[in-house]
Amino acid sequence: MKKLLAITALGACSLFSTTAALAAEAGKDLQKVTYLLPAPKTLPAFAPWLIAQHQGYFADEGLEVEFVTGKGGVDVAKQVGAGNAVIGGAIGDTSIIVRANGVPVKSVAVLGAGSLTLIASHADKPVNKPAELKGKVISVMAYTDTTYYSLLGTMRKAGLSRDDADIQAAGPAGVWQLFASGKSEVMAGVPDWVVSARAAGTKVHIMPREEGFNSMAQAILASDEAIKNNPELIQKMVRATLKGMTLIMNETDKAV
């Protein structure tokens, strides 16, 4: 009996060691990828990527993804185009904007439809038309973020330039805090920041989407070089991210 127990224990230890070794080996086989985000990953907008990571969708594709925060979508595009990261996130417009300036990136996936950039104003002093932005104090996240360029596009519809308003870059937290405190009259940003402002007690008015610049939803960007030389990696990233997005759409409770 003692001999049987000893053999069983030895077999269990051997199995455990083998399993641990296989797990460690599997971890070594994962391809490490740096994904540049345009803002802190705590924002709800990045849920598809974080869920893909949490649910193991990236690992299923053989990837170990590290998220690094950039300084806005345009900054992300420039970093990806320069080869400092293989892939990153921005808005669908971003690649169009920077490509005109010689940055070799493309949008390989757009998640959703419609503009991600909202033009928010205070409910007691609503801004409904681009022309009404003239002379306003406007907060944006950064001058290197696509929401800033979307704001300029909206102003351009009324023949306005950036000099026709006091546009202040306040960072990912300051953009909505400046607005919520009343120090800025208008905020150009993503829905997440509108939610933050409202949670702080601010009554917010949103300019009708059709009045603003015809922007796009958030997107995945990759460099021309990565698309040409490593298309499989791009496909894996997109596939895993879309699984995260699908989980949110079809099984919200599980995603949360």
CSV table of C-alpha atoms in Angstrom, one decimal:
chain,number,residue,atom,x,y,z
A,1,MET,CA,0.0,0.0,0.0
A,2,LYS,CA,2.8,2.4,0.9
A,3,LYS,CA,4.6,1.5,-2.3
A,4,LEU,CA,1.3,2.3,-4.3
A,5,LEU,CA,0.9,5.7,-2.5
A,6,ALA,CA,4.6,6.5,-3.2
A,7,ILE,CA,4.2,5.7,-6.9
A,8,THR,CA,0.9,7.7,-7.1
A,9,ALA,CA,2.5,10.7,-5.4
A,10,LEU,CA,5.6,10.5,-7.6
A,11,GLY,CA,3.3,10.3,-10.7
A,12,ALA,CA,1.3,13.4,-9.5
A,13,CYS,CA,4.5,15.4,-8.9
A,14,SER,CA,5.7,14.4,-12.3
A,15,LEU,CA,2.4,15.4,-13.9
A,16,PHE,CA,2.5,18.7,-12.1
A,17,SER,CA,6.0,19.4,-13.1
A,18,THR,CA,5.3,18.5,-16.7
A,19,THR,CA,2.2,20.7,-16.7
A,20,ALA,CA,4.1,23.6,-15.2
A,21,ALA,CA,6.9,23.2,-17.7
A,22,LEU,CA,4.4,23.1,-20.6
A,23,ALA,CA,2.7,26.3,-19.3
A,24,ALA,CA,6.0,28.0,-18.9
A,25,GLU,CA,7.0,26.9,-22.4
A,26,ALA,CA,3.7,28.1,-23.8
A,27,GLY,CA,4.3,31.5,-22.2
A,28,LYS,CA,7.7,31.6,-23.8
A,29,ASP,CA,6.1,30.9,-27.2
A,30,LEU,CA,3.8,33.9,-27.0
A,31,GLN,CA,4.9,36.7,-29.3
A,32,LYS,CA,5.3,40.0,-27.4
A,33,VAL,CA,3.6,42.9,-29.0
A,34,THR,CA,3.4,46.6,-27.8
A,35,TYR,CA,0.1,48.2,-28.5
A,36,LEU,CA,0.0,52.0,-28.3
A,37,LEU,CA,-3.2,53.5,-26.9
A,38,PRO,CA,-4.0,57.2,-27.5
A,39,ALA,CA,-5.2,57.7,-23.9
A,40,PRO,CA,-5.1,55.8,-20.5
A,41,LYS,CA,-6.4,52.3,-20.8
A,42,THR,CA,-8.8,52.9,-17.9
A,43,LEU,CA,-11.2,54.6,-20.3
A,44,PRO,CA,-14.3,52.5,-21.2
A,45,ALA,CA,-13.6,53.0,-24.9
A,46,PHE,CA,-10.7,50.6,-24.7
A,47,ALA,CA,-12.9,47.8,-23.3
A,48,PRO,CA,-12.6,45.6,-26.5
A,49,TRP,CA,-8.8,45.4,-26.1
A,50,LEU,CA,-8.8,44.9,-22.4
A,51,ILE,CA,-11.5,42.2,-22.6
A,52,ALA,CA,-9.6,40.5,-25.4
A,53,GLN,CA,-6.6,40.4,-23.0
A,54,HIS,CA,-8.6,39.3,-20.0
A,55,GLN,CA,-10.5,36.6,-21.8
A,56,GLY,CA,-7.3,35.2,-23.4
A,57,TYR,CA,-8.2,36.1,-27.0
A,58,PHE,CA,-4.7,37.5,-27.6
A,59,ALA,CA,-3.1,34.5,-26.0
A,60,ASP,CA,-5.2,32.2,-28.2
A,61,GLU,CA,-3.6,34.0,-31.2
A,62,GLY,CA,-0.2,33.4,-29.7
A,63,LEU,CA,0.3,37.0,-28.6
A,64,GLU,CA,1.3,38.7,-25.3
A,65,VAL,CA,0.2,42.3,-25.6
A,66,GLU,CA,1.5,45.1,-23.6
A,67,PHE,CA,-0.5,48.4,-23.6
A,68,VAL,CA,1.5,51.6,-23.6
A,69,THR,CA,-0.2,55.0,-23.4
A,70,GLY,CA,0.7,57.6,-26.1
A,71,LYS,CA,-0.1,61.3,-26.3
A,72,GLY,CA,-3.2,61.1,-28.5
A,73,GLY,CA,-4.1,59.4,-31.7
A,74,VAL,CA,-1.8,61.5,-34.0
A,75,ASP,CA,1.1,60.8,-31.7
A,76,VAL,CA,0.3,57.1,-31.8
A,77,ALA,CA,0.2,57.2,-35.6
A,78,LYS,CA,3.6,58.9,-35.7
A,79,GLN,CA,5.1,56.4,-33.3
A,80,VAL,CA,3.7,53.4,-35.3
A,81,GLY,CA,4.9,55.0,-38.6
A,82,ALA,CA,8.4,55.5,-37.2
A,83,GLY,CA,8.6,51.8,-36.2
A,84,ASN,CA,8.5,52.5,-32.4
A,85,ALA,CA,5.5,50.2,-32.2
A,86,VAL,CA,4.0,47.7,-34.6
A,87,ILE,CA,0.4,48.6,-34.0
A,88,GLY,CA,-1.7,51.2,-32.1
A,89,GLY,CA,-5.1,52.8,-31.6
A,90,ALA,CA,-6.6,56.0,-32.8
A,91,ILE,CA,-9.6,57.2,-34.8
A,92,GLY,CA,-10.3,56.3,-38.4
A,93,ASP,CA,-9.5,59.8,-39.5
A,94,THR,CA,-6.0,59.7,-38.0
A,95,SER,CA,-4.3,57.7,-40.7
A,96,ILE,CA,-5.8,60.0,-43.4
A,97,ILE,CA,-4.6,63.1,-41.5
A,98,VAL,CA,-1.0,61.9,-40.9
A,99,ARG,CA,-0.5,60.1,-44.2
A,100,ALA,CA,-0.9,63.5,-46.0
A,101,ASN,CA,2.2,64.5,-44.0
A,102,GLY,CA,4.2,61.5,-45.0
A,103,VAL,CA,3.5,59.2,-42.0
A,104,PRO,CA,3.3,55.6,-43.5
A,105,VAL,CA,0.3,54.2,-41.6
A,106,LYS,CA,-3.1,52.8,-42.5
A,107,SER,CA,-6.3,52.0,-40.5
A,108,VAL,CA,-6.7,48.2,-40.7
A,109,ALA,CA,-10.0,48.1,-38.7
A,110,VAL,CA,-12.6,50.6,-37.6
A,111,LEU,CA,-14.7,49.7,-34.6
A,112,GLY,CA,-18.2,51.1,-35.0
A,113,ALA,CA,-19.8,53.9,-37.1
A,114,GLY,CA,-20.2,57.6,-36.7
A,115,SER,CA,-18.0,60.2,-35.1
A,116,LEU,CA,-16.2,59.4,-31.9
A,117,THR,CA,-15.5,63.1,-31.3
A,118,LEU,CA,-18.2,65.1,-29.5
A,119,ILE,CA,-18.5,68.8,-29.2
A,120,ALA,CA,-19.9,69.4,-25.7
A,121,SER,CA,-21.0,72.7,-24.2
A,122,HIS,CA,-22.8,73.7,-21.0
A,123,ALA,CA,-26.5,73.2,-21.1
A,124,ASP,CA,-27.3,76.8,-20.1
A,125,LYS,CA,-25.1,78.1,-22.9
A,126,PRO,CA,-25.5,75.5,-25.7
A,127,VAL,CA,-23.4,75.5,-28.8
A,128,ASN,CA,-25.3,74.1,-31.7
A,129,LYS,CA,-23.5,75.4,-34.8
A,130,PRO,CA,-19.7,75.5,-35.7
A,131,ALA,CA,-19.9,79.3,-36.1
A,132,GLU,CA,-20.8,79.5,-32.4
A,133,LEU,CA,-17.4,78.2,-31.4
A,134,LYS,CA,-15.8,81.6,-32.3
A,135,GLY,CA,-14.3,83.2,-29.3
A,136,LYS,CA,-14.9,80.2,-27.0
A,137,VAL,CA,-12.5,78.6,-24.5
A,138,ILE,CA,-12.3,75.0,-25.7
A,139,SER,CA,-10.6,72.2,-23.9
A,140,VAL,CA,-9.0,69.2,-25.8
A,141,MET,CA,-6.9,66.4,-24.6
A,142,ALA,CA,-3.8,67.3,-26.7
A,143,TYR,CA,-2.7,69.0,-29.8
A,144,THR,CA,-1.5,65.6,-30.9
A,145,ASP,CA,-4.9,63.9,-30.5
A,146,THR,CA,-7.3,63.3,-33.4
A,147,THR,CA,-10.2,64.9,-31.4
A,148,TYR,CA,-8.3,68.2,-31.8
A,149,TYR,CA,-8.1,67.8,-35.5
A,150,SER,CA,-11.8,66.9,-35.6
A,151,LEU,CA,-12.5,70.1,-33.7
A,152,LEU,CA,-10.5,72.1,-36.3
A,153,GLY,CA,-12.6,70.4,-39.0
A,154,THR,CA,-15.8,71.4,-37.3
A,155,MET,CA,-14.6,75.0,-37.0
A,156,ARG,CA,-13.5,75.0,-40.7
A,157,LYS,CA,-17.1,74.3,-41.7
A,158,ALA,CA,-17.9,77.8,-40.5
A,159,GLY,CA,-14.7,79.3,-42.0
A,160,LEU,CA,-13.0,79.5,-38.6
A,161,SER,CA,-9.4,78.7,-37.8
A,162,ARG,CA,-7.7,77.6,-34.6
A,163,ASP,CA,-6.9,81.3,-33.9
A,164,ASP,CA,-10.7,82.1,-33.7
A,165,ALA,CA,-11.0,80.3,-30.4
A,166,ASP,CA,-8.9,79.7,-27.2
A,167,ILE,CA,-8.1,76.0,-27.5
A,168,GLN,CA,-6.4,74.6,-24.5
A,169,ALA,CA,-4.7,71.1,-24.3
A,170,ALA,CA,-5.3,69.8,-20.8
A,171,GLY,CA,-4.5,66.1,-20.9
A,172,PRO,CA,-6.8,63.1,-20.5
A,173,ALA,CA,-8.1,64.1,-17.1
A,174,GLY,CA,-7.9,67.9,-17.4
A,175,VAL,CA,-9.9,67.9,-20.7
A,176,TRP,CA,-13.1,67.2,-18.9
A,177,GLN,CA,-12.1,68.7,-15.5
A,178,LEU,CA,-11.5,72.0,-17.1
A,179,PHE,CA,-14.9,71.8,-18.7
A,180,ALA,CA,-16.7,70.6,-15.6
A,181,SER,CA,-15.2,73.4,-13.5
A,182,GLY,CA,-16.5,76.0,-16.0
A,183,LYS,CA,-13.0,77.1,-17.0
A,184,SER,CA,-13.7,76.0,-20.5
A,185,GLU,CA,-17.0,76.8,-22.3
A,186,VAL,CA,-16.7,73.9,-24.8
A,187,MET,CA,-15.0,70.5,-24.8
A,188,ALA,CA,-14.0,68.5,-27.8
A,189,GLY,CA,-13.6,64.9,-26.7
A,190,VAL,CA,-14.8,61.3,-26.7
A,191,PRO,CA,-18.0,60.1,-25.0
A,192,ASP,CA,-16.0,58.8,-21.9
A,193,TRP,CA,-15.1,62.4,-21.0
A,194,VAL,CA,-18.7,63.6,-21.4
A,195,VAL,CA,-19.7,60.9,-18.9
A,196,SER,CA,-17.0,62.0,-16.5
A,197,ALA,CA,-18.2,65.6,-16.7
A,198,ARG,CA,-21.8,64.6,-16.1
A,199,ALA,CA,-20.8,62.4,-13.2
A,200,ALA,CA,-19.2,65.5,-11.7
A,201,GLY,CA,-22.6,67.3,-11.8
A,202,THR,CA,-22.2,69.2,-15.1
A,203,LYS,CA,-25.2,69.6,-17.3
A,204,VAL,CA,-23.9,68.9,-20.8
A,205,HIS,CA,-25.3,69.8,-24.2
A,206,ILE,CA,-24.0,68.0,-27.3
A,207,MET,CA,-23.8,69.7,-30.7
A,208,PRO,CA,-25.8,67.6,-33.2
A,209,ARG,CA,-23.5,65.2,-35.0
A,210,GLU,CA,-24.6,66.4,-38.4
A,211,GLU,CA,-23.3,69.9,-37.6
A,212,GLY,CA,-19.8,68.8,-36.7
A,213,PHE,CA,-16.9,67.4,-38.8
A,214,ASN,CA,-17.8,64.0,-40.4
A,215,SER,CA,-15.3,62.0,-38.3
A,216,MET,CA,-15.0,58.3,-37.7
A,217,ALA,CA,-15.0,55.8,-34.9
A,218,GLN,CA,-11.9,54.4,-33.2
A,219,ALA,CA,-9.6,52.4,-35.2
A,220,ILE,CA,-6.6,50.1,-35.2
A,221,LEU,CA,-3.5,51.5,-37.0
A,222,ALA,CA,-0.5,49.6,-38.5
A,223,SER,CA,2.5,50.8,-40.4
A,224,ASP,CA,2.8,50.1,-44.2
A,225,GLU,CA,5.9,48.0,-43.3
A,226,ALA,CA,4.1,45.8,-40.8
A,227,ILE,CA,1.1,45.3,-43.2
A,228,LYS,CA,3.5,44.2,-45.9
A,229,ASN,CA,6.0,42.1,-43.9
A,230,ASN,CA,3.9,40.8,-41.1
A,231,PRO,CA,0.2,40.7,-42.1
A,232,GLU,CA,-0.4,37.6,-40.0
A,233,LEU,CA,0.3,39.6,-36.8
A,234,ILE,CA,-2.0,42.4,-37.8
A,235,GLN,CA,-4.8,39.8,-38.6
A,236,LYS,CA,-4.3,38.2,-35.2
A,237,MET,CA,-4.5,41.5,-33.3
A,238,VAL,CA,-7.7,42.5,-35.3
A,239,ARG,CA,-9.3,39.1,-34.8
A,240,ALA,CA,-8.8,39.0,-31.1
A,241,THR,CA,-9.9,42.6,-30.6
A,242,LEU,CA,-13.1,42.0,-32.6
A,243,LYS,CA,-13.8,39.0,-30.4
A,244,GLY,CA,-13.7,41.4,-27.4
A,245,MET,CA,-16.0,43.8,-29.2
A,246,THR,CA,-18.4,40.9,-30.1
A,247,LEU,CA,-18.5,39.8,-26.4
A,248,ILE,CA,-19.5,43.3,-25.3
A,249,MET,CA,-22.2,43.5,-28.0
A,250,ASN,CA,-23.7,40.0,-27.4
A,251,GLU,CA,-22.9,39.1,-23.8
A,252,THR,CA,-22.6,42.4,-21.9
A,253,ASP,CA,-23.0,40.8,-18.5
A,254,LYS,CA,-20.1,38.4,-19.2
A,255,ALA,CA,-18.0,41.2,-20.6
A,256,VAL,CA,-18.5,43.3,-17.5
